[in-house]
Short mmCIF file of C-alpha atoms in Angstrom, two decimals:
data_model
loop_
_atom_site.label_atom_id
_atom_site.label_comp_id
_atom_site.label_asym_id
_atom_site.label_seq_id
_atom_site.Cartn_x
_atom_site.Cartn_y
_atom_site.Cartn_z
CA UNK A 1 0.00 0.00 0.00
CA UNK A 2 2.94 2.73 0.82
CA UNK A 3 4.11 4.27 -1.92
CA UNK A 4 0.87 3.84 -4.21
CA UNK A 5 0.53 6.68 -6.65
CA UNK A 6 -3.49 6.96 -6.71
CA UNK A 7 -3.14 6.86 -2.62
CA UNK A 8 -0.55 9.14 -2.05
CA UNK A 9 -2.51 11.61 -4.59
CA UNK A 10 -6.14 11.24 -3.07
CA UNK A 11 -4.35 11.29 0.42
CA UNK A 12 -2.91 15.24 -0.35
CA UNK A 13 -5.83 16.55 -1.92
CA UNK A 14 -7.29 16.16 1.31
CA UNK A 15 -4.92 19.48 2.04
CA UNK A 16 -6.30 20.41 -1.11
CA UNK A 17 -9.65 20.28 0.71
CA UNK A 18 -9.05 21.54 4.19
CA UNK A 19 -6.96 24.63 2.47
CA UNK A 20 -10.13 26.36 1.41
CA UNK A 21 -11.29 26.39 5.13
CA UNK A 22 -7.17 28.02 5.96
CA UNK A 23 -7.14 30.44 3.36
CA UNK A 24 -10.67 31.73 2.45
CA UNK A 25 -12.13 31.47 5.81
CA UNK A 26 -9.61 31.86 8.58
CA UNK A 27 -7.04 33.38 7.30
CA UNK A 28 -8.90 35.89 4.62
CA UNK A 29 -12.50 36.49 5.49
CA UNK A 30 -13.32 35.81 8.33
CA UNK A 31 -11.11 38.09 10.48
CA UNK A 32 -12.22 41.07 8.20
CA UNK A 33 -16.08 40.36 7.90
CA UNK A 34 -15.97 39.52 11.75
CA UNK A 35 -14.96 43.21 12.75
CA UNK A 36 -16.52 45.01 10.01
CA UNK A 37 -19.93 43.40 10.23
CA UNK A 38 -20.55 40.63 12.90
CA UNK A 39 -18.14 42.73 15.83
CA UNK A 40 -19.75 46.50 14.38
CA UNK A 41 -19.32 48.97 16.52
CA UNK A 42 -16.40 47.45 18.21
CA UNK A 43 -12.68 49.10 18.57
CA UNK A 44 -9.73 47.37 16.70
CA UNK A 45 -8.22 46.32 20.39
CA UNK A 46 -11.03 44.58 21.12
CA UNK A 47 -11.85 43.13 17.45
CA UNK A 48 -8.61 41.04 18.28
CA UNK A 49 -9.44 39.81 21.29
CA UNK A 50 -12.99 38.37 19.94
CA UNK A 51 -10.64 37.05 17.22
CA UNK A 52 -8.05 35.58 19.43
CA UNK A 53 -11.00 34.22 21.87
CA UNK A 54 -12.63 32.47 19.23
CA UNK A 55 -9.28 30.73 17.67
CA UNK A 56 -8.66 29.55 21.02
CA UNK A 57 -11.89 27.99 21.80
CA UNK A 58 -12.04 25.83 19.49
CA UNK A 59 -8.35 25.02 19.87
CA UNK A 60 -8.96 24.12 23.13
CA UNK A 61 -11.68 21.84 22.42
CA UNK A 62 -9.45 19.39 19.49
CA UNK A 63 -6.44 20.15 22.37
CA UNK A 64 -8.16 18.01 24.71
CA UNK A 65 -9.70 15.32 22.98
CA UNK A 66 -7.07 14.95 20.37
CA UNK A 67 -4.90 12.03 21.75
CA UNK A 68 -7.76 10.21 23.10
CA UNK A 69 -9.59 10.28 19.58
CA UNK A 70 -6.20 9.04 18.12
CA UNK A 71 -6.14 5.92 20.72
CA UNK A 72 -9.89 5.21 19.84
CA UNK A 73 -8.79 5.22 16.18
CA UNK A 74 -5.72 3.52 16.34
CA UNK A 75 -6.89 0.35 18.48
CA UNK A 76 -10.11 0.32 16.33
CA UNK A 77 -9.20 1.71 13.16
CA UNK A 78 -11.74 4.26 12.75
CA UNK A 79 -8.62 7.13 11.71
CA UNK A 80 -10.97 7.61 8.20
CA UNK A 81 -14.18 7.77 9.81
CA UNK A 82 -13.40 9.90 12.30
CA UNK A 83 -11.48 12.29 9.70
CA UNK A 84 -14.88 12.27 7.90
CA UNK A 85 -17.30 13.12 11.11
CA UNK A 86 -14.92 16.50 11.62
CA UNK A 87 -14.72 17.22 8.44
CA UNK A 88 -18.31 17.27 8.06
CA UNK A 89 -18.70 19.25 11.32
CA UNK A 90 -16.45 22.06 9.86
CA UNK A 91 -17.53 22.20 6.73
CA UNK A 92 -21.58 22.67 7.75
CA UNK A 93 -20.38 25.37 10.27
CA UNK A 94 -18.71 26.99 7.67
CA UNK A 95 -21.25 26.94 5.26
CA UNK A 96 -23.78 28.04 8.32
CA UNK A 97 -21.92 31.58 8.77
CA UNK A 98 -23.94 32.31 5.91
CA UNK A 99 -27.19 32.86 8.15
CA UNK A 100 -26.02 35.10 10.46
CA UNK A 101 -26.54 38.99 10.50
CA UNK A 102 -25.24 41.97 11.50
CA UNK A 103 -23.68 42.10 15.35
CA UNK A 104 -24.11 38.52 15.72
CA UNK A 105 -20.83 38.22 17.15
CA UNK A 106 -21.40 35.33 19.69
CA UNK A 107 -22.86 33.17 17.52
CA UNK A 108 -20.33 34.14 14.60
CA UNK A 109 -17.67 33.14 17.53
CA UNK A 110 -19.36 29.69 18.27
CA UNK A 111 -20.05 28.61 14.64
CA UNK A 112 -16.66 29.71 13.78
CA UNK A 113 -14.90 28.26 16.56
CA UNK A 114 -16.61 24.58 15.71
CA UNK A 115 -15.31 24.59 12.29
CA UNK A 116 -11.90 25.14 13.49
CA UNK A 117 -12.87 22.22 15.74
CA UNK A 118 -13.77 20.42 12.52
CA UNK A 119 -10.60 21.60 10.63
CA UNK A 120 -8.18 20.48 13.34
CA UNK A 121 -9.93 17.26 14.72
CA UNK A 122 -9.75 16.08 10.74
CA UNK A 123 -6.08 16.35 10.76
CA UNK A 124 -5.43 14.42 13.43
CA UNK A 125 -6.21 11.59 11.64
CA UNK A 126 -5.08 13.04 8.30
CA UNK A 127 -1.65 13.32 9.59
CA UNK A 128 -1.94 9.80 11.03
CA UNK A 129 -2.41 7.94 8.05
CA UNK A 130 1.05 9.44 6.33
CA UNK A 131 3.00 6.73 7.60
CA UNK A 132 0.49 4.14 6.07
CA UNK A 133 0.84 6.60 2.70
CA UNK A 134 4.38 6.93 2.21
CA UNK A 135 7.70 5.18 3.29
CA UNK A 136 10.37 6.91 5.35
CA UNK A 137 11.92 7.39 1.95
CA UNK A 138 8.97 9.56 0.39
CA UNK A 139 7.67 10.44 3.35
CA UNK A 140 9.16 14.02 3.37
CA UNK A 141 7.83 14.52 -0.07
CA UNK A 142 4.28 13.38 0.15
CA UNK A 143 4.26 15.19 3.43
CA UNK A 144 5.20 18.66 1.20
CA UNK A 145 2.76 17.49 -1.70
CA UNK A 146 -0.13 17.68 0.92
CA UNK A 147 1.19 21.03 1.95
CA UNK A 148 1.98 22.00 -1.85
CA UNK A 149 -1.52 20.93 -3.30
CA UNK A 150 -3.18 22.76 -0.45
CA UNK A 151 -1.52 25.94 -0.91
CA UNK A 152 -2.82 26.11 -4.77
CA UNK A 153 -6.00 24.85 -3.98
CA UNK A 154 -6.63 26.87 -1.44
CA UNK A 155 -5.43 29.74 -3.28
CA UNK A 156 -7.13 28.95 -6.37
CA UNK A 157 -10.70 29.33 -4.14
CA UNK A 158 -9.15 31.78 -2.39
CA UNK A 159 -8.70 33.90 -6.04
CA UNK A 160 -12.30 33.08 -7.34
CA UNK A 161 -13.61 34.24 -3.78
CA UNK A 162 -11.88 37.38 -3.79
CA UNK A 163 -12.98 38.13 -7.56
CA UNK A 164 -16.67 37.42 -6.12
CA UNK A 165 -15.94 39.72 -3.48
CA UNK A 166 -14.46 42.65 -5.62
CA UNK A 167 -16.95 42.47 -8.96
CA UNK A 168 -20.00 40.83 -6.96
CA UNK A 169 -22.01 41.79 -10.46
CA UNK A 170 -19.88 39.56 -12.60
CA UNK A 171 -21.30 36.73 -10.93
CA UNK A 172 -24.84 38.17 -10.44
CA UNK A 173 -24.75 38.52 -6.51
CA UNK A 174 -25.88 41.63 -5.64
CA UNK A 175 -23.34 42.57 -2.81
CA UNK A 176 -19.74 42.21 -1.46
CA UNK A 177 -21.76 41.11 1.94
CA UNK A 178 -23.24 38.69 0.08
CA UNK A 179 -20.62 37.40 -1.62
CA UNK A 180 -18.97 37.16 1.31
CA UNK A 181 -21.68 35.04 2.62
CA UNK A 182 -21.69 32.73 -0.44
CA UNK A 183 -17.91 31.89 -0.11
CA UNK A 184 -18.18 30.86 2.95
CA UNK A 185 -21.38 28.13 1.72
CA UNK A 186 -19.06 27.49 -1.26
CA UNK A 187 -16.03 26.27 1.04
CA UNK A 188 -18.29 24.50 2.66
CA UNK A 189 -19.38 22.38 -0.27
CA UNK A 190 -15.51 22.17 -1.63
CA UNK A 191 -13.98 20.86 1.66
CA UNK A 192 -16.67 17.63 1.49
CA UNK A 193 -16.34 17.10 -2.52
CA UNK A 194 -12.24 16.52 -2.30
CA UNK A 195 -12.24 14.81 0.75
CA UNK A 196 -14.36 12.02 -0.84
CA UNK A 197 -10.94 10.56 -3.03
CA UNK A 198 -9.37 10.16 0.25
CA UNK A 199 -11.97 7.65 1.89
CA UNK A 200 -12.44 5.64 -1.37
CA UNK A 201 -8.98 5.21 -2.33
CA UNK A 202 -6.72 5.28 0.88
CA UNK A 203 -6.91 1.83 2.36
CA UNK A 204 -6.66 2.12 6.33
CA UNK A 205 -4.77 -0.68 7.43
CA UNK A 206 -6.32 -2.81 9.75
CA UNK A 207 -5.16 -4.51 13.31
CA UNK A 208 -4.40 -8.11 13.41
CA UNK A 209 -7.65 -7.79 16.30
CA UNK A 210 -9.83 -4.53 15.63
CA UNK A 211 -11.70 -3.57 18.74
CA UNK A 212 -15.53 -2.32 18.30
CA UNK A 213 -16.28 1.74 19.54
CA UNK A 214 -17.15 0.69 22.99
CA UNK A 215 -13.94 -1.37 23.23
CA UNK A 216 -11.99 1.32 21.47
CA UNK A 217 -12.92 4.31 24.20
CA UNK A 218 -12.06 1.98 27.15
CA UNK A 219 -8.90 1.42 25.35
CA UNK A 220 -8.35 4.95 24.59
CA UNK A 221 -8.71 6.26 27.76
CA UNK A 222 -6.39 3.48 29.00
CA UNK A 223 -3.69 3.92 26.06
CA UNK A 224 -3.64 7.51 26.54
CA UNK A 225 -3.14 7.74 30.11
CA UNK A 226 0.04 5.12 29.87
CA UNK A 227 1.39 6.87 27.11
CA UNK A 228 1.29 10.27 28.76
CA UNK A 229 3.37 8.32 31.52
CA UNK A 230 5.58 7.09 29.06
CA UNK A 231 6.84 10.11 27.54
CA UNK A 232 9.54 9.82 30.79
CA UNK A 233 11.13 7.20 28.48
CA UNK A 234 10.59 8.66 25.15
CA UNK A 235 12.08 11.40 26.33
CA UNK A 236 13.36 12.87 22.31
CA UNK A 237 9.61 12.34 21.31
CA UNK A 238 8.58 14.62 24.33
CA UNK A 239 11.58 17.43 23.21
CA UNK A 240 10.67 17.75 20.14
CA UNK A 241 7.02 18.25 21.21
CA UNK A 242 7.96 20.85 23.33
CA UNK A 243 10.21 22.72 20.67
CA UNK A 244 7.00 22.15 18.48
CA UNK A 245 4.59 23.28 20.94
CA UNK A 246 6.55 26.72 20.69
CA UNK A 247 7.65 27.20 17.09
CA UNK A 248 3.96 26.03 15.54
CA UNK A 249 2.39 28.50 17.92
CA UNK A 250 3.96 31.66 16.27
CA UNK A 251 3.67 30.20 12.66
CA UNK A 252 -0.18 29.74 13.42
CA UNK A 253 -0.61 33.01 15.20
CA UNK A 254 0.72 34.85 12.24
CA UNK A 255 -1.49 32.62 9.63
CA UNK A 256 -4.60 33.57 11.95
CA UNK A 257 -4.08 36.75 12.81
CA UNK A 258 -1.82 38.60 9.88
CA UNK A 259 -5.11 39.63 8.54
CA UNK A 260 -6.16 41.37 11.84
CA UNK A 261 -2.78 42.87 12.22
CA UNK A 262 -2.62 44.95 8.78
CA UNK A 263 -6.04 46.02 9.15
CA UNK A 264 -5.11 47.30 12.87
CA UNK A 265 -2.62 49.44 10.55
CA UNK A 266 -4.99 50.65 8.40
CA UNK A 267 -3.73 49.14 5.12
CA UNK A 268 -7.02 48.21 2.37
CA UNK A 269 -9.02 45.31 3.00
CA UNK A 270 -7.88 44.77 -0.82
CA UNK A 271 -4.47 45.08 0.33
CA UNK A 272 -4.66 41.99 2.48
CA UNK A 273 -6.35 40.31 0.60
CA UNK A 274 -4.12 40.16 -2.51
CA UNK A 275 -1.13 39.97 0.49
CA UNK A 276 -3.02 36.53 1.27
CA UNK A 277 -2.91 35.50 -2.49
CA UNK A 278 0.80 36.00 -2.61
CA UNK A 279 1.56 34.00 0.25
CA UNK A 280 -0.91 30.94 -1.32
CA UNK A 281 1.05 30.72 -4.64
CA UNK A 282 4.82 31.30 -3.43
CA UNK A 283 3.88 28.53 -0.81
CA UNK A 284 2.57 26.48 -3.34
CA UNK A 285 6.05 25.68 -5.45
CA UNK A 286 8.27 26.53 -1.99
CA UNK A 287 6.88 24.28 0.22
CA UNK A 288 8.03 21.18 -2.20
CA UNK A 289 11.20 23.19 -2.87
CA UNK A 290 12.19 23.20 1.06
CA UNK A 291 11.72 19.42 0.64
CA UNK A 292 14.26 19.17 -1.08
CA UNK A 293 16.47 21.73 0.52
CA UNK A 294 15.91 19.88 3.56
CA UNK A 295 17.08 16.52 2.17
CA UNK A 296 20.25 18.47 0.98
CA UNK A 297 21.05 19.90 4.48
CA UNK A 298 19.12 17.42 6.79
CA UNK A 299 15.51 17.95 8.12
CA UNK A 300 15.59 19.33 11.51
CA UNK A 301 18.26 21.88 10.47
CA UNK A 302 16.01 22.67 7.78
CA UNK A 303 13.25 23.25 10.37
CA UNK A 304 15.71 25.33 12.21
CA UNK A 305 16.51 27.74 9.14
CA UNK A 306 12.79 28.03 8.98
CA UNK A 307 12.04 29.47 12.22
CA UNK A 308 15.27 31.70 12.42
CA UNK A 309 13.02 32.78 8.83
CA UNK A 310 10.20 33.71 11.33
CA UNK A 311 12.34 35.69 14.01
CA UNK A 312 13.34 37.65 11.42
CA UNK A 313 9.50 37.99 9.99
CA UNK A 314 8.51 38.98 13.53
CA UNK A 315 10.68 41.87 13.81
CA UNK A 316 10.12 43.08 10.33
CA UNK A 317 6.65 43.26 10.90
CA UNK A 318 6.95 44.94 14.43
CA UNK A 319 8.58 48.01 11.86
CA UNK A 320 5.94 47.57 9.07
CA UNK A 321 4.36 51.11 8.21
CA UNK A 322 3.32 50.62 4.06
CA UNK A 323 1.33 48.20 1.96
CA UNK A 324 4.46 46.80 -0.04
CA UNK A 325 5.87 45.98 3.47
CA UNK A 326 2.94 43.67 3.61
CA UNK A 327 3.25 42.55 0.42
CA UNK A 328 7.49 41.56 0.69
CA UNK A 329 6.27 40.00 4.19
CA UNK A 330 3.90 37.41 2.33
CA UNK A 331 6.41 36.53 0.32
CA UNK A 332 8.89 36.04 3.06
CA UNK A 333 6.26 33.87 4.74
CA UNK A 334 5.18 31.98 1.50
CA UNK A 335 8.85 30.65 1.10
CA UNK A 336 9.18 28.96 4.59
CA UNK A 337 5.63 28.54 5.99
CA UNK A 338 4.81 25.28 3.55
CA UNK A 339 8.43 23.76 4.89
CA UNK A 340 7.87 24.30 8.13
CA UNK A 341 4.54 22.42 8.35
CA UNK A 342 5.70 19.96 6.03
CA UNK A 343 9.00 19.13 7.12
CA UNK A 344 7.52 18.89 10.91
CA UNK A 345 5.13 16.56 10.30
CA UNK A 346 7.02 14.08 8.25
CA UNK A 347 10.02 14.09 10.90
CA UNK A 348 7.76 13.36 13.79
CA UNK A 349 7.03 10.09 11.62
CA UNK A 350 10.51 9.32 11.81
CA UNK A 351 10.35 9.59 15.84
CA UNK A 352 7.23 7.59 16.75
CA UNK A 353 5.57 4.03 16.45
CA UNK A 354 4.29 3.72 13.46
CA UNK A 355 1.39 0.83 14.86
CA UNK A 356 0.52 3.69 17.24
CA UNK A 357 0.48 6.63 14.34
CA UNK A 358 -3.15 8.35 15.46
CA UNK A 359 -2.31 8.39 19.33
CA UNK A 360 0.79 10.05 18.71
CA UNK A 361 -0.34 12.46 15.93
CA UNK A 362 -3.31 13.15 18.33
CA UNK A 363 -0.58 14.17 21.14
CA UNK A 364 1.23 16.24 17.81
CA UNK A 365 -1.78 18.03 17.18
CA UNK A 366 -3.17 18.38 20.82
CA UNK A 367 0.23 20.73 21.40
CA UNK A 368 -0.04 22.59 18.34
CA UNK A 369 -3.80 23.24 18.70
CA UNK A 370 -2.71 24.17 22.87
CA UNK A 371 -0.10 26.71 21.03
CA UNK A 372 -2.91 28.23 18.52
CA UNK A 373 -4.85 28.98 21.91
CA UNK A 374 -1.52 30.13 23.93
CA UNK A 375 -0.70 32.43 20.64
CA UNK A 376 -3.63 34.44 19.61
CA UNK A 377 -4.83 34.72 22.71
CA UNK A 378 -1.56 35.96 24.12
CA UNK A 379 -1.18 38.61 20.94
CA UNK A 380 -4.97 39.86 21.33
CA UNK A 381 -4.07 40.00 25.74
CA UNK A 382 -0.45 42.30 24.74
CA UNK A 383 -2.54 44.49 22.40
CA UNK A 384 -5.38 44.88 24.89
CA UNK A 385 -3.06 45.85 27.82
CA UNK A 386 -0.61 48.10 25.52
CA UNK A 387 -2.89 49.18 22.80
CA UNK A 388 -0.42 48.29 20.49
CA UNK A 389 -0.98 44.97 18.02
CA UNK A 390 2.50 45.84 17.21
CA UNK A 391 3.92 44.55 20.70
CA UNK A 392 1.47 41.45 20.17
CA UNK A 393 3.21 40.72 16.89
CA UNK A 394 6.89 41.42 18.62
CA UNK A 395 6.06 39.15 21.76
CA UNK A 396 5.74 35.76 18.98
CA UNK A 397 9.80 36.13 18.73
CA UNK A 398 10.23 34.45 22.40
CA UNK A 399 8.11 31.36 21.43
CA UNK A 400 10.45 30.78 17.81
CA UNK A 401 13.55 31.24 20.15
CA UNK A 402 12.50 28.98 22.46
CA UNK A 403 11.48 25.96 19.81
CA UNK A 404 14.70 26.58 18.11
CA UNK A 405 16.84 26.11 21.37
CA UNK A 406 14.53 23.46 21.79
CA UNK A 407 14.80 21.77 18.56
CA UNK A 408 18.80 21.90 18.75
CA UNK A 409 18.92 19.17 21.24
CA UNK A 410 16.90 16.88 19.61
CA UNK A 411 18.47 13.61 18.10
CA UNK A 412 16.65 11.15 15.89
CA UNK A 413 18.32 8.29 15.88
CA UNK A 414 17.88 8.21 19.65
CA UNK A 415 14.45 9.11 19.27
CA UNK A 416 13.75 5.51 16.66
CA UNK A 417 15.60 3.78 19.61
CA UNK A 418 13.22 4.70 22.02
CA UNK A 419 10.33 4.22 20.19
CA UNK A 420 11.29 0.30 19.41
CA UNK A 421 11.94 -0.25 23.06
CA UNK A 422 8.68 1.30 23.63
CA UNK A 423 7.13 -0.83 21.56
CA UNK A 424 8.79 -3.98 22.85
CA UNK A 425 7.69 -3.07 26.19
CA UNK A 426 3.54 -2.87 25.09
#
């Protein structure tokens, strides 16, 4: 099964999928169309915080269950159907934003902060079934064609969206509310069509003795408490958490909240937008490109190059004052935000069990879900209590530093050691 063309392809356009929900909806439209129209009336300071409150929410929600859902659907290989149930529930949110009006703010908060539920529970078990995908020898690569394929996709929407929002009369809508309104129905509707290849044509590899659901939750809860005990022996698998935990947290505060931050500067809501286009197609061919770069020069110092990349973004865009600031940042972030993802998630399936794939993705994605809570919501807290979004932007730099100091001391063939002694333990 590894290795399989038609697998490996239906398995990325699942990014393909997803992307539309990253680009279009969190990243572009929501965080404008939330403080012009749902959060009226409201001042930029605390147009952020709402923001930042509502990211986190539903961060904390996939934060907490994560793990356990990837015991469930590792002992009782339900890693597909689960990845279907949350990627239903986020796409119908999404497509719900469509009914709400004017000052609706809580509700735009709750319905938003489900589909990020749905968006993040999903790749739990997206990321999970890479090792079943793709050998260690590809893995790097399919990892970045996910990441690739999503960018371009997502942008591609992302482009037709913002043409429906700028010339709402070419396509017979009669507003830019409304067309708005209709991209977020139309995401919805795109995020279930290309996640279909995916369940027909990536086999989920079954256990020699599958459990049922009720047997899979008792094992779950089991599982995931001895594995959180565990991590005292798998000791590089926990460090490289960690120095995840920190780095992911200001790559997806800046993909949440770079919309929020330029408007807080008063550049165009066209300005960001197209800024948001030119991140989706530099990411699209760079994010396969830093697969490579990293097999030239190793992985991890790969991943290190790319968040020295973001210290530097940081503090460029503490000193941002014009729109073609904006527009050089994107590109700056377009060239290493792909790699980063990428290149993390295919070497953490280098590090763990790959029988146990889901639990441990579930712990991968419960940390970077518990940074995307610690990050916006400590931006949006530092621009409440300075009135600056420009110290919320500058305070990011001490969580890069610490995952690269972090990062530095991890070692991977130690890490494969542990995980087979691990194994022969269970």
């Amino acid at each position: 099964m590894q290795d399989s063309k038609r697998s490996i392809v239906a398995w990325a356009l699942y990014d393909w999928a997803n992307s539309a929900f990253a680009t279009t909806v969190m990243a572009g439209f929501f965080p404008v169309f939330f403080t012009a129209y749902w959060a009226v009336g409201a001042s930029s300071e605390q147009g952020t915080f709402y923001l930042g409150f509502a990211n986190s929410l539903g961060s904390l929600i996939v934060a907490l269950l994560a793990p356990f859902l990837g015991a469930i659907a590792d002992w009782g290989s339900y890693k597909k159907r689960l990845l279907a149930f949350f990627a239903l529930l986020g796409s119908v949110m999404t497509a719900s934003l469509f009914i709400l009006s004017s000052g609706s703010w809580p509700l735009a908060v709750l319905f938003y902060s489900l589909g990020v539920v749905g968006f993040s529970g999903a790749n739990t078990f997206y990321d999970a079934l890479l090792p079943f995908v793709a050998s260690e020898k590809k893995v790097d690569f399919v990892s970045s064609l996910g990441y690739s394929l999503g960018y371009i996709g997502g942008g591609l929407l992302f482009l037709v969206n913002v043409l429906m929002f700028l010339n709402p009369s070419w396509f017979g809508i009669a507003s830019q509310e409304s067309a708005i309104k209709i991209s977020f129905v139309i995401v919805g509707i795109w995020w279930v069509a290309f996640t279909i290849p995916l369940l027909v044509l990536v086999k989920e590899e079954q256990r020699e003795k599958t459990l049922s659901l009720r047997q899979s939750i008792s094992k779950g809860l089991h599982v995931t408490t001895e594995t959180i005990r565990s991590f005292r022996k798998l000791k590089t698998i926990a460090l490289f958490l960690a120095a995840y935990w920190l780095y992911i947290d200001g790559v997806d505060t800046i993909i949440r909240m770079a919309v929020n931050y330029g408007s807080s500067l008063n550049f165009p809501s066209d300005s960001l937008i197209i800024a948001l286009l030119i991140t989706q197609f530099v990411a699209f061919p760079a994010a396969l490109g830093y697969s490579a770069f990293g097999k030239r020069i190793g992985v991890r110092q790969a991943l290190m190059v790319a968040i020295a990349a973001y210290i530097i973004i940081a503090i460029l865009g503490f000193f941002m004052t014009k729109v073609l600031h904006f527009y050089l940042l994107a590109i700056c972030i377009g060239l290493f935000q792909g790699g980063i993802q990428a290149l993390s998630r295919s070497y953490y399936t280098r590090l763990i069990p790959k029988e146990r794939s889901a639990e441990f993705f579930g712990f991968f994605n419960m940390l970077g879900k518990f940074a995307a809570i610690i990050g916006p919501a400590l931006m949006g807290i530092v621009t409440l209590i300075t009135g600056s979004t420009r110290m919320g932007i500058l305070s990011l730099i001490l969580l890069f530093v610490g995952g690269f100091l972090l990062l530095r001391l991890v070692n991977e063939e130690k890490g494969q050691a542990e995980a087979e002694a691990y194994l022969q333990i269970k």
